[in-house]
Coordinates of C-alpha atoms in Angstrom, one line a residue:
Chain A
M1 CA 31.9 -12.1 -12.5
I2 CA 32.2 -8.5 -11.4
G3 CA 31.2 -7.4 -14.9
R4 CA 28.2 -9.7 -14.7
M5 CA 27.2 -8.2 -11.3
L6 CA 27.6 -4.7 -12.5
R7 CA 25.4 -5.4 -15.6
L8 CA 22.8 -7.1 -13.4
F9 CA 22.9 -4.1 -11.1
W10 CA 22.5 -1.7 -14.0
R11 CA 19.6 -3.7 -15.5
Q12 CA 17.9 -4.0 -12.1
M13 CA 18.3 -0.3 -11.5
N14 CA 16.8 0.3 -14.9
V15 CA 13.8 -1.9 -14.2
Q16 CA 13.2 -0.3 -10.8
L17 CA 13.4 3.2 -12.1
Q18 CA 11.1 2.5 -15.0
I19 CA 8.5 0.9 -12.8
R20 CA 8.8 3.8 -10.3
T21 CA 9.1 6.7 -12.6
F22 CA 6.1 9.0 -12.4
N23 CA 4.8 6.8 -9.6
L24 CA 3.1 9.1 -7.1
Y25 CA 3.7 6.6 -4.3
T26 CA 7.5 6.8 -4.9
L27 CA 7.5 10.6 -4.9
L28 CA 5.5 10.5 -1.6
L29 CA 8.0 8.0 -0.2
L30 CA 11.2 9.7 -1.3
F31 CA 10.3 13.4 -0.8
V32 CA 7.0 14.1 1.0
Q33 CA 7.4 11.5 3.8
P34 CA 10.9 12.7 4.9
F35 CA 9.7 16.3 4.8
V36 CA 6.8 15.4 7.2
F37 CA 9.2 13.5 9.5
S38 CA 11.5 16.5 9.6
A39 CA 8.7 18.9 10.3
V40 CA 7.4 16.8 13.1
G41 CA 10.9 16.7 14.5
M42 CA 11.2 20.4 14.5
V43 CA 7.8 20.9 16.1
L44 CA 8.8 18.5 18.9
S45 CA 12.1 20.3 19.3
Q46 CA 10.3 23.6 19.8
V47 CA 7.8 22.1 22.2
A48 CA 10.8 20.8 24.2
G49 CA 11.9 24.4 24.6
N50 CA 14.8 24.6 22.1
Q51 CA 15.2 28.0 20.5
K52 CA 16.6 26.5 17.3
P53 CA 15.9 23.0 16.2
D54 CA 18.8 20.6 16.1
L55 CA 19.1 20.1 12.3
V56 CA 21.2 16.9 12.5
Y57 CA 18.4 15.1 14.4
T58 CA 15.4 16.8 12.8
V59 CA 16.1 17.4 9.1
I60 CA 18.8 14.9 8.5
G61 CA 17.2 12.4 10.9
G62 CA 14.1 12.8 8.8
G63 CA 16.1 12.0 5.7
I64 CA 17.5 8.8 7.3
L65 CA 14.1 7.8 8.4
G66 CA 12.9 8.4 4.8
M67 CA 15.7 6.1 3.6
W68 CA 14.7 3.4 6.1
S69 CA 10.9 3.7 5.3
G70 CA 11.7 3.7 1.6
L71 CA 13.7 0.4 2.0
V72 CA 11.0 -1.3 4.1
F73 CA 8.1 -0.2 1.8
S74 CA 10.0 -0.8 -1.5
S75 CA 11.1 -4.3 -0.5
T76 CA 7.6 -5.2 0.6
F77 CA 6.1 -3.6 -2.5
D78 CA 8.6 -5.2 -4.9
I79 CA 8.3 -8.7 -3.7
G80 CA 4.5 -8.4 -3.3
R81 CA 4.3 -7.0 -6.9
D82 CA 6.4 -9.8 -8.2
R83 CA 4.3 -12.4 -6.5
R84 CA 1.0 -10.7 -7.7
D85 CA 2.3 -10.2 -11.3
G86 CA 3.7 -13.7 -11.5
T87 CA 7.3 -12.5 -12.2
L88 CA 8.6 -14.0 -8.9
E89 CA 8.3 -17.5 -10.4
F90 CA 10.2 -16.5 -13.5
I91 CA 13.0 -14.8 -11.5
I92 CA 13.4 -17.7 -9.1
G93 CA 13.2 -20.1 -12.0
S94 CA 16.1 -18.5 -13.7
P95 CA 19.7 -19.7 -13.3
T96 CA 20.7 -16.6 -11.3
P97 CA 20.3 -17.3 -7.6
Y98 CA 17.5 -15.3 -6.1
S99 CA 19.8 -14.1 -3.3
V100 CA 21.8 -12.3 -6.0
V101 CA 18.7 -10.7 -7.5
E102 CA 17.4 -9.6 -4.1
A103 CA 20.8 -8.3 -3.1
V104 CA 21.0 -6.2 -6.2
R105 CA 17.4 -5.0 -5.9
T106 CA 17.8 -4.1 -2.2
L107 CA 21.0 -2.2 -2.9
T108 CA 19.1 -0.3 -5.7
N109 CA 16.3 0.5 -3.2
V110 CA 18.8 1.7 -0.5
L111 CA 20.7 3.9 -3.0
T112 CA 17.4 5.3 -4.3
G113 CA 16.6 6.2 -0.7
L114 CA 19.7 8.3 -0.6
V115 CA 17.7 10.8 -2.6
S116 CA 15.6 11.4 0.6
L117 CA 18.8 12.1 2.6
L118 CA 20.1 14.3 -0.1
A119 CA 16.9 16.3 -0.3
A120 CA 16.8 16.6 3.5
F121 CA 20.4 17.7 3.6
L122 CA 19.7 20.4 0.9
V123 CA 16.7 21.6 2.9
A124 CA 19.0 21.9 6.0
V125 CA 21.7 23.9 4.0
L126 CA 19.5 26.0 1.8
V127 CA 16.5 26.7 4.0
F128 CA 17.8 26.5 7.5
D129 CA 21.4 27.8 6.9
Y130 CA 23.0 24.7 8.2
T131 CA 26.8 25.2 7.7
L132 CA 29.3 22.6 6.6
D133 CA 32.3 24.2 8.4
Q134 CA 32.4 21.8 11.3
V135 CA 31.6 18.6 9.4
Q136 CA 34.2 15.9 9.5
V137 CA 33.9 14.9 5.8
L138 CA 35.8 11.5 5.8
P139 CA 34.1 10.1 8.9
A140 CA 30.7 11.4 7.6
L141 CA 31.2 9.6 4.3
V142 CA 32.5 6.3 5.9
S143 CA 29.5 6.4 8.3
L144 CA 27.1 7.0 5.5
L145 CA 28.6 4.1 3.6
L146 CA 28.1 1.9 6.6
I147 CA 24.5 3.1 7.0
V148 CA 23.9 2.1 3.4
A149 CA 25.6 -1.3 4.0
G150 CA 23.7 -1.8 7.3
M151 CA 20.3 -1.0 5.7
W152 CA 21.2 -3.3 2.7
A153 CA 22.1 -6.2 5.1
I154 CA 18.8 -5.8 7.0
G155 CA 16.9 -5.4 3.7
V156 CA 18.2 -8.8 2.3
F157 CA 17.5 -10.4 5.7
L158 CA 13.9 -9.1 5.7
A159 CA 13.4 -10.1 2.0
N160 CA 13.6 -13.7 3.0
F161 CA 10.5 -13.4 5.1
L162 CA 8.7 -11.6 2.3
V163 CA 9.5 -14.3 -0.2
W164 CA 8.7 -17.1 2.3
S165 CA 5.1 -15.9 3.0
R166 CA 2.8 -13.4 1.4
L167 CA 1.4 -12.7 4.8
S168 CA 4.8 -11.5 6.2
G169 CA 4.5 -8.1 4.4
S170 CA 2.5 -6.5 7.1
I171 CA 4.8 -7.9 9.8
V172 CA 7.8 -6.5 8.1
E173 CA 6.1 -3.1 7.6
F174 CA 5.2 -3.2 11.3
F175 CA 8.9 -3.0 12.2
E176 CA 9.4 0.3 10.3
F177 CA 8.8 2.6 13.2
P178 CA 10.0 0.5 16.1
V179 CA 13.4 0.2 14.5
A180 CA 13.5 3.9 13.8
V181 CA 12.6 4.6 17.4
V182 CA 15.2 2.3 19.0
C183 CA 18.0 3.3 16.6
G184 CA 17.6 7.1 17.4
F185 CA 17.1 8.4 14.0
M186 CA 15.7 11.7 15.1
Y187 CA 17.2 12.1 18.6
P188 CA 20.3 11.2 20.5
I189 CA 20.2 7.5 21.4
R190 CA 21.4 8.3 25.0
I191 CA 17.9 9.7 25.9
L192 CA 16.3 6.3 25.5
P193 CA 15.9 3.9 28.4
E194 CA 18.7 1.5 28.7
W195 CA 16.6 -1.5 27.7
M196 CA 15.8 0.2 24.5
Q197 CA 19.4 1.1 23.8
A198 CA 20.2 -2.6 24.4
I199 CA 17.7 -3.6 21.7
S200 CA 19.1 -1.1 19.3
A201 CA 22.6 -2.5 19.8
V202 CA 21.8 -5.4 17.4
F203 CA 21.1 -3.1 14.5
P204 CA 24.2 -2.0 12.4
I205 CA 22.4 1.2 11.4
R206 CA 22.4 2.5 15.0
W207 CA 26.2 2.4 15.2
A208 CA 26.8 3.9 11.8
L209 CA 24.2 6.6 12.4
E210 CA 25.9 7.6 15.7
G211 CA 29.1 8.0 13.6
L212 CA 27.3 10.2 11.0
Q213 CA 25.7 12.3 13.7
A214 CA 29.1 12.8 15.4
A215 CA 30.8 13.7 12.1
L216 CA 28.1 16.3 11.4
Y217 CA 28.7 17.8 14.8
G218 CA 32.5 17.9 14.1
V219 CA 33.7 15.2 16.5
S220 CA 37.3 14.4 15.5
D221 CA 38.1 11.5 17.9
M222 CA 38.9 8.6 15.6
N223 CA 38.6 6.1 18.5
F224 CA 34.9 7.1 18.8
Y225 CA 34.4 6.3 15.2
A226 CA 36.5 3.1 15.1
G227 CA 34.3 1.4 17.8
R228 CA 31.0 2.4 16.1
W229 CA 32.3 1.5 12.6
G230 CA 33.5 -1.9 13.9
M231 CA 30.1 -2.7 15.4
A232 CA 28.3 -1.5 12.3
L233 CA 30.5 -3.7 10.1
A234 CA 30.3 -6.8 12.3
L235 CA 26.6 -6.6 12.8
G236 CA 26.0 -5.9 9.1
L237 CA 28.1 -8.9 8.3
L238 CA 26.1 -11.0 10.7
F239 CA 22.7 -9.9 9.2
W240 CA 24.1 -10.7 5.7
L241 CA 25.4 -14.2 6.7
T242 CA 22.1 -15.0 8.4
A243 CA 20.2 -13.8 5.3
H244 CA 22.4 -15.9 3.1
W245 CA 21.8 -19.0 5.3
M246 CA 18.1 -18.3 5.3
E247 CA 17.9 -17.9 1.5
R248 CA 18.7 -21.6 0.9
K249 CA 16.1 -22.6 3.5
V250 CA 13.4 -20.3 2.1
H251 CA 14.2 -21.4 -1.5
D252 CA 13.3 -25.0 -0.4
L253 CA 10.4 -24.0 1.7
I254 CA 8.6 -22.1 -1.1
R255 CA 9.2 -25.0 -3.4
V256 CA 7.4 -27.2 -1.0
S257 CA 4.5 -24.8 -0.2
G258 CA 4.1 -23.3 -3.7
E259 CA 4.0 -20.0 -2.0
M260 CA 5.8 -18.1 -4.7
S261 CA 2.8 -18.0 -6.9
S262 CA 0.1 -17.6 -4.2
I263 CA -1.7 -14.2 -4.3
Chain B
M1 CA 22.1 -40.3 -21.4
S2 CA 18.9 -42.1 -22.5
N3 CA 16.8 -41.0 -25.4
N4 CA 14.4 -39.4 -22.8
A5 CA 14.4 -35.7 -22.2
I6 CA 12.1 -36.1 -19.2
E7 CA 11.8 -39.1 -17.0
V8 CA 9.1 -38.9 -14.3
N9 CA 8.9 -41.9 -11.9
Q10 CA 6.2 -42.1 -9.3
L11 CA 5.9 -38.4 -8.9
H12 CA 3.7 -37.4 -6.0
K13 CA 3.1 -33.8 -4.9
E14 CA 0.9 -32.7 -2.1
F15 CA 0.3 -29.3 -0.4
T16 CA -0.4 -28.8 3.2
T17 CA -2.4 -25.7 4.3
R18 CA -3.7 -24.5 7.7
V19 CA -7.4 -24.6 8.3
G20 CA -8.7 -21.5 10.0
F21 CA -6.8 -18.8 11.8
W22 CA -6.6 -20.1 15.4
S23 CA -6.9 -23.8 14.7
G24 CA -3.7 -25.8 14.4
R25 CA -5.4 -28.2 12.0
R26 CA -3.8 -28.8 8.7
K27 CA -5.4 -30.0 5.4
T28 CA -3.4 -31.9 2.9
T29 CA -4.3 -31.7 -0.8
V30 CA -2.9 -34.2 -3.2
A31 CA -2.2 -32.4 -6.5
V32 CA -0.3 -35.1 -8.3
E33 CA -0.5 -38.8 -7.3
D34 CA 2.3 -41.2 -8.2
I35 CA 2.4 -40.4 -12.0
S36 CA 5.1 -41.8 -14.3
F37 CA 5.9 -40.9 -17.9
N38 CA 8.8 -40.2 -20.2
V39 CA 9.2 -37.6 -22.9
H40 CA 11.6 -38.5 -25.8
Q41 CA 14.2 -36.1 -27.1
G42 CA 12.6 -33.9 -29.9
E43 CA 9.1 -34.9 -29.0
L44 CA 6.1 -32.7 -28.5
F45 CA 4.3 -34.2 -25.6
G46 CA 0.9 -33.0 -24.5
L47 CA -0.5 -33.0 -21.0
L48 CA -4.3 -32.7 -21.1
G49 CA -6.8 -32.5 -18.3
P50 CA -9.5 -30.4 -16.7
N51 CA -8.9 -27.5 -14.3
G52 CA -7.2 -28.7 -11.1
A53 CA -6.1 -32.0 -12.7
G54 CA -2.5 -31.5 -11.8
K55 CA -1.0 -30.3 -15.1
T56 CA 0.5 -27.0 -13.9
T57 CA 1.8 -28.6 -10.7
T58 CA 3.5 -31.3 -12.8
T59 CA 5.0 -28.6 -15.1
K60 CA 6.2 -26.6 -12.1
V61 CA 8.0 -29.7 -10.6
L62 CA 9.6 -30.3 -14.0
S63 CA 10.7 -26.7 -14.1
T64 CA 12.2 -26.8 -10.6
L65 CA 9.7 -24.4 -9.1
L66 CA 8.2 -27.0 -6.9
L67 CA 9.8 -29.9 -5.0
P68 CA 8.2 -33.3 -5.3
T69 CA 6.8 -34.8 -2.1
R70 CA 8.2 -38.1 -3.3
G71 CA 9.2 -39.8 -6.5
S72 CA 12.0 -38.8 -8.9
V73 CA 12.1 -36.5 -11.9
R74 CA 15.0 -36.3 -14.2
V75 CA 15.2 -33.6 -16.9
L76 CA 17.9 -33.8 -19.6
G77 CA 19.5 -36.5 -17.4
M78 CA 19.6 -34.3 -14.3
D79 CA 17.8 -34.5 -11.1
V80 CA 15.4 -31.5 -10.6
V81 CA 16.0 -31.6 -6.8
T82 CA 19.7 -31.8 -6.6
E83 CA 20.8 -30.2 -9.9
T84 CA 18.4 -27.3 -9.8
R85 CA 20.7 -24.6 -11.2
T86 CA 22.0 -26.6 -14.1
V87 CA 18.5 -27.7 -15.1
R88 CA 17.3 -24.1 -15.1
K89 CA 20.0 -23.1 -17.6
R90 CA 18.8 -25.6 -20.1
I91 CA 15.0 -25.3 -19.9
G92 CA 12.6 -22.5 -20.8
F93 CA 9.0 -22.2 -19.6
T94 CA 5.9 -20.2 -19.9
F95 CA 2.7 -20.1 -17.9
G96 CA -0.6 -19.1 -19.6
G97 CA -2.3 -15.8 -18.9
A98 CA -1.1 -12.2 -18.7
R99 CA 1.0 -12.6 -15.6
G100 CA 4.8 -13.0 -15.6
L101 CA 6.0 -9.9 -17.3
Y102 CA 6.6 -6.3 -16.2
G103 CA 3.7 -4.3 -17.6
R104 CA 5.4 -0.9 -17.2
L105 CA 8.4 -2.1 -19.2
S106 CA 8.6 -2.4 -22.9
G107 CA 8.7 -5.9 -24.5
H108 CA 12.3 -5.3 -25.4
D109 CA 13.3 -4.2 -21.8
N110 CA 11.5 -7.3 -20.4
L111 CA 13.6 -9.5 -22.6
R112 CA 16.8 -7.6 -21.7
Y113 CA 16.2 -8.1 -18.0
F114 CA 15.5 -11.8 -18.3
A115 CA 18.5 -12.2 -20.7
E116 CA 20.6 -10.8 -17.8
L117 CA 19.0 -13.3 -15.4
Y118 CA 19.9 -16.1 -17.8
G119 CA 23.5 -14.9 -17.9
L120 CA 23.6 -14.0 -21.6
E121 CA 26.6 -11.9 -22.6
P122 CA 25.6 -8.4 -23.9
A123 CA 26.4 -9.1 -27.6
L124 CA 24.6 -12.5 -27.6
A125 CA 21.7 -11.0 -25.7
R126 CA 21.2 -8.3 -28.3
K127 CA 21.4 -10.9 -31.1
R128 CA 19.0 -13.3 -29.4
I129 CA 16.5 -10.6 -28.4
A130 CA 16.3 -9.3 -32.0
E131 CA 15.9 -12.9 -33.3
M132 CA 13.2 -13.9 -30.8
L133 CA 11.2 -10.7 -31.4
E134 CA 11.3 -11.5 -35.0
V135 CA 10.2 -15.1 -34.4
V136 CA 7.2 -14.0 -32.4
D137 CA 6.5 -11.1 -34.7
L138 CA 6.9 -8.3 -32.1
T139 CA 9.8 -6.4 -33.6
E140 CA 7.5 -3.5 -34.6
R141 CA 6.1 -3.2 -31.1
R142 CA 9.3 -3.9 -29.2
N143 CA 9.4 -0.5 -27.6
D144 CA 5.8 -0.4 -26.5
R145 CA 4.9 -1.0 -22.9
V146 CA 3.7 -4.6 -22.2
E147 CA 0.6 -3.2 -20.5
N148 CA -0.5 -2.0 -23.9
Y149 CA -0.1 -5.4 -25.6
S150 CA -3.0 -7.6 -26.5
S151 CA -3.3 -11.0 -24.9
G152 CA -1.9 -12.7 -27.9
M153 CA 1.1 -10.4 -27.9
V154 CA 1.7 -11.1 -24.2
Q155 CA 1.7 -14.8 -24.9
R156 CA 4.1 -14.4 -27.8
L157 CA 6.4 -12.3 -25.6
H158 CA 6.3 -15.1 -23.0
L159 CA 7.4 -17.5 -25.7
A160 CA 10.2 -15.2 -26.7
R161 CA 11.4 -15.0 -23.1
A162 CA 11.3 -18.8 -22.8
L163 CA 13.4 -19.2 -25.9
L164 CA 16.0 -16.4 -25.2
H165 CA 18.7 -18.6 -23.9
D166 CA 18.1 -21.3 -26.6
P167 CA 16.9 -24.0 -24.2
E168 CA 16.8 -27.7 -25.3
L169 CA 13.6 -28.3 -23.5
I170 CA 10.5 -26.0 -23.3
Y171 CA 7.4 -26.2 -21.1
L172 CA 4.4 -24.4 -22.5
D173 CA 1.6 -24.2 -20.0
E174 CA -1.7 -23.2 -21.8
P175 CA 0.2 -21.0 -24.3
T176 CA -2.9 -20.1 -26.4
V177 CA -5.3 -19.3 -23.5
G178 CA -7.1 -16.0 -24.1
I179 CA -5.8 -15.6 -27.6
D180 CA -8.1 -15.0 -30.6
P181 CA -8.2 -17.8 -33.3
V182 CA -5.8 -16.0 -35.7
G183 CA -3.3 -15.4 -32.9
A184 CA -3.6 -19.0 -31.7
R185 CA -3.0 -20.3 -35.2
E186 CA 0.2 -18.2 -35.5
L187 CA 1.4 -19.4 -32.1
R188 CA 0.8 -23.0 -33.1
Q189 CA 2.8 -22.4 -36.2
T190 CA 5.6 -21.0 -34.1
I191 CA 5.5 -24.1 -31.9
K192 CA 5.7 -26.3 -35.0
N193 CA 8.8 -24.3 -36.1
L194 CA 10.4 -25.1 -32.7
I195 CA 10.0 -28.8 -33.3
A196 CA 11.7 -28.4 -36.6
L197 CA 14.6 -27.0 -34.6
K198 CA 14.8 -30.3 -32.6
K199 CA 13.5 -28.8 -29.4
T200 CA 11.7 -31.0 -26.9
I201 CA 8.3 -29.5 -25.9
L202 CA 5.9 -30.3 -23.1
L203 CA 2.6 -28.7 -23.8
T204 CA -0.3 -28.4 -21.4
T205 CA -3.6 -27.3 -22.9
H206 CA -7.4 -27.4 -22.6
Y207 CA -7.8 -27.2 -26.4
M208 CA -8.1 -30.7 -27.9
A209 CA -7.8 -29.5 -31.5
E210 CA -4.6 -27.9 -30.5
A211 CA -3.2 -31.0 -28.9
E212 CA -4.4 -33.2 -31.8
E213 CA -2.7 -30.9 -34.3
L214 CA 0.6 -30.5 -32.4
C215 CA 1.3 -33.4 -30.1
D216 CA 3.2 -36.6 -30.9
R217 CA 1.9 -38.2 -27.7
I218 CA -0.6 -37.2 -25.1
A219 CA -1.1 -38.0 -21.4
I220 CA -4.6 -37.3 -20.1
I221 CA -4.4 -36.4 -16.4
N222 CA -7.3 -36.1 -14.0
H223 CA -7.4 -35.8 -10.2
G224 CA -3.6 -36.0 -10.2
R225 CA -3.4 -39.3 -12.0
I226 CA -2.6 -40.2 -15.6
I227 CA -5.6 -42.0 -17.0
A228 CA -4.4 -42.4 -20.6
L229 CA -1.2 -42.0 -22.4
D230 CA -0.7 -42.7 -26.1
T231 CA -0.5 -41.1 -29.6
P232 CA -3.6 -39.1 -30.6
A233 CA -4.4 -41.8 -33.3
S234 CA -4.1 -44.6 -30.8
L235 CA -6.3 -42.8 -28.2
K236 CA -8.9 -42.3 -30.8
R237 CA -8.9 -46.0 -31.7
Q238 CA -9.6 -46.8 -28.0
V239 CA -13.2 -45.6 -28.6
S240 CA -13.4 -46.5 -32.3
G241 CA -16.4 -48.1 -33.9
D242 CA -18.8 -45.4 -32.7
T243 CA -20.4 -42.8 -34.9
I244 CA -21.3 -39.4 -33.7
F245 CA -24.5 -37.6 -34.6
E246 CA -24.7 -33.9 -33.8
I247 CA -28.3 -32.8 -34.0
E248 CA -29.6 -29.2 -33.5
I249 CA -33.4 -29.3 -32.7
D250 CA -36.1 -27.1 -31.3
A251 CA -35.8 -27.1 -27.5
A252 CA -39.4 -28.2 -27.2
L253 CA -38.7 -31.5 -29.0
L254 CA -35.7 -32.4 -26.8
D255 CA -37.7 -34.8 -24.5
E256 CA -39.4 -36.5 -27.4
L257 CA -36.1 -37.1 -29.2
Q258 CA -34.4 -38.4 -26.1
R259 CA -37.4 -40.7 -25.5
Q260 CA -37.2 -42.0 -29.0
L261 CA -33.5 -42.6 -28.9
Q262 CA -33.8 -44.5 -25.6
L263 CA -36.1 -46.9 -27.4
I264 CA -33.2 -48.1 -29.5
N265 CA -32.0 -51.3 -28.1
H266 CA -28.3 -50.6 -28.5
R267 CA -25.4 -48.9 -26.6
L268 CA -25.5 -45.2 -27.1
T269 CA -24.5 -42.0 -25.2
I270 CA -26.5 -38.8 -25.3
Q271 CA -25.2 -35.4 -24.4
V272 CA -27.2 -32.2 -24.6
S273 CA -25.8 -28.7 -24.8
E274 CA -27.2 -25.2 -25.5
A275 CA -27.3 -23.8 -29.0
Y276 CA -29.6 -20.9 -28.2
P277 CA -32.5 -20.8 -28.9
N278 CA -32.2 -24.5 -29.8
K279 CA -30.6 -27.5 -28.2
K280 CA -27.7 -29.5 -29.5
V281 CA -27.8 -33.2 -29.0
N282 CA -24.7 -35.3 -29.3
V283 CA -25.4 -39.0 -29.9
R284 CA -22.7 -41.6 -29.9
T285 CA -23.6 -45.0 -31.1
D286 CA -22.3 -48.2 -32.6
Q287 CA -25.5 -48.7 -34.6
P288 CA -25.8 -45.6 -36.7
E289 CA -28.4 -47.1 -39.1
A290 CA -30.9 -47.5 -36.2
V291 CA -30.3 -43.9 -35.0
L292 CA -30.7 -42.5 -38.5
K293 CA -34.0 -44.3 -38.8
Y294 CA -35.4 -42.4 -35.8
L295 CA -33.8 -39.2 -36.8
T296 CA -35.5 -39.3 -40.2
L297 CA -38.8 -38.7 -38.4
F298 CA -37.5 -35.6 -36.9
I299 CA -35.9 -34.4 -40.1
S300 CA -39.2 -34.7 -42.0
S301 CA -41.0 -32.7 -39.2
G302 CA -38.9 -29.6 -40.1
H303 CA -37.8 -29.1 -36.5
V304 CA -34.2 -30.2 -37.1
H305 CA -32.0 -27.2 -37.8
G306 CA -28.7 -29.1 -38.3
L307 CA -27.4 -32.6 -38.5
E308 CA -23.8 -33.6 -38.7
V309 CA -22.4 -37.2 -38.8
R310 CA -18.7 -37.6 -38.0
N311 CA -16.1 -39.9 -36.5
H312 CA -14.3 -39.2 -33.2
S313 CA -12.2 -36.2 -32.5
L314 CA -9.7 -36.2 -29.7
E315 CA -12.2 -34.1 -27.8
D316 CA -14.7 -37.0 -27.9
V317 CA -12.0 -39.3 -26.7
Y318 CA -11.0 -36.9 -23.9
V319 CA -14.6 -36.5 -22.7
S320 CA -15.2 -40.2 -22.9
I321 CA -12.1 -41.0 -20.9
I322 CA -12.6 -38.3 -18.3
Q323 CA -16.3 -39.2 -17.8
G324 CA -15.6 -42.9 -17.8
K325 CA -13.2 -42.5 -15.0
Q326 CA -15.5 -40.2 -13.1
E327 CA -18.3 -42.8 -13.3

């Protein structure tokens, strides 16, 4: 079973990379867009009167935003393409449950998005002399893992809407920036009004991201991390279980409506 | 299990769509209306009908991609609604046209991906992919991107994909659409080879000659209903006794010919089609001698450019049945 999943993951990764290689849209998504986000962050930081921009929130925040945007756009693009090209019917009509295919594909997209974060991190180190001395490595890695898991869980949740209706693509894309705003990708979440913080509390990314930001600042209090990791894990699990429950419903709904072949 | 690979009983499928953006009104379209038929094991069964008749909808229900609104469908003894996953393991299907494959991937990589989705172990997948590429004559071009394939090659790759996991039952929806005559002939030969391998095939097509050449039995479907179901020979016998004259004449003489033919006091059907710059007149009659007498006048005038006398093809039967039902 594990061998089968790994093979499917490898094959899906292969398909995704071949479809995306030399695709200008992908280059824009992975490299140019995070760079623009980071630049905007630095300008805003300067306007706010900071002598030196906060690199954790500007450059690395831009990388996280790039990951998130990449996930939203890739998922919308992939399912839209499958519907348009007629491959969605053949994937759903295969014996492999579509939830498995989508889980693997979303993971591929999230992991591909790490390239954005890595690029942003390299820019911070190489261009802006960001030092790694204060970084808490283990909490940073665990938090990053939970960011990946959280984005993946939200991704498979959103994929259900994209499969259910061809019209839902624009609605899913609409959520790109609101989620980024309420989750504090590029600024400390405490500066947001309380009602916005309350909204962000339902997203596992927000909690894992707080962990990553703290680890990059060198916070060593494990109790701080435990609470946030616990929330990220629990909410990620909730998103995944909801997605799993929805998948069965959506599978039946599209077989009633014939929506999987509509273009 | 019975001898039937497919058992369709009172299958009914309708789609409901919203009318307008603000209006809450809904429109229901009946795609398939209470149809019943069986397909025997090892049989090549044809589903014929005009565009929008319900052929593809029926195929999609049989391949578990659509749920029936009511009625029951059993495939290889299994219910398509409750035993979806098991059915999917044992069937293969293709839909006509260029859609359904990844254009930026090579033919080989497309097959590798779908082999994975069908759960083939790596060694078996390698073996089956090589075999299927050979069967559909794409071994030489296996590493080329599909977006560079011709329509015929795409259709053959579709077939290879449908056969990868060695299914017992195969649905071929318009497999030769958009293919040149040579490619279509090769594909028909491949389909015949599958029958020799004891596969059961359900074929939907617009091409009557193809159905006549390949199918053991044929169901003609129109407006979601089956209006005829029999062997090609029996269907042809349903309108037997008539002789068909195909006459190509100057367009200017069309009215005169039609007027003369109408004078014949017997049952006959006249159809006119373009054969630029002339007209082609198709006359079906049970009194060929009388028609021939009138035609002799035109032949001697030198304005007849072609005359063919023949018996019924399946296409004639199809047109007769479809038009008969519409009238």
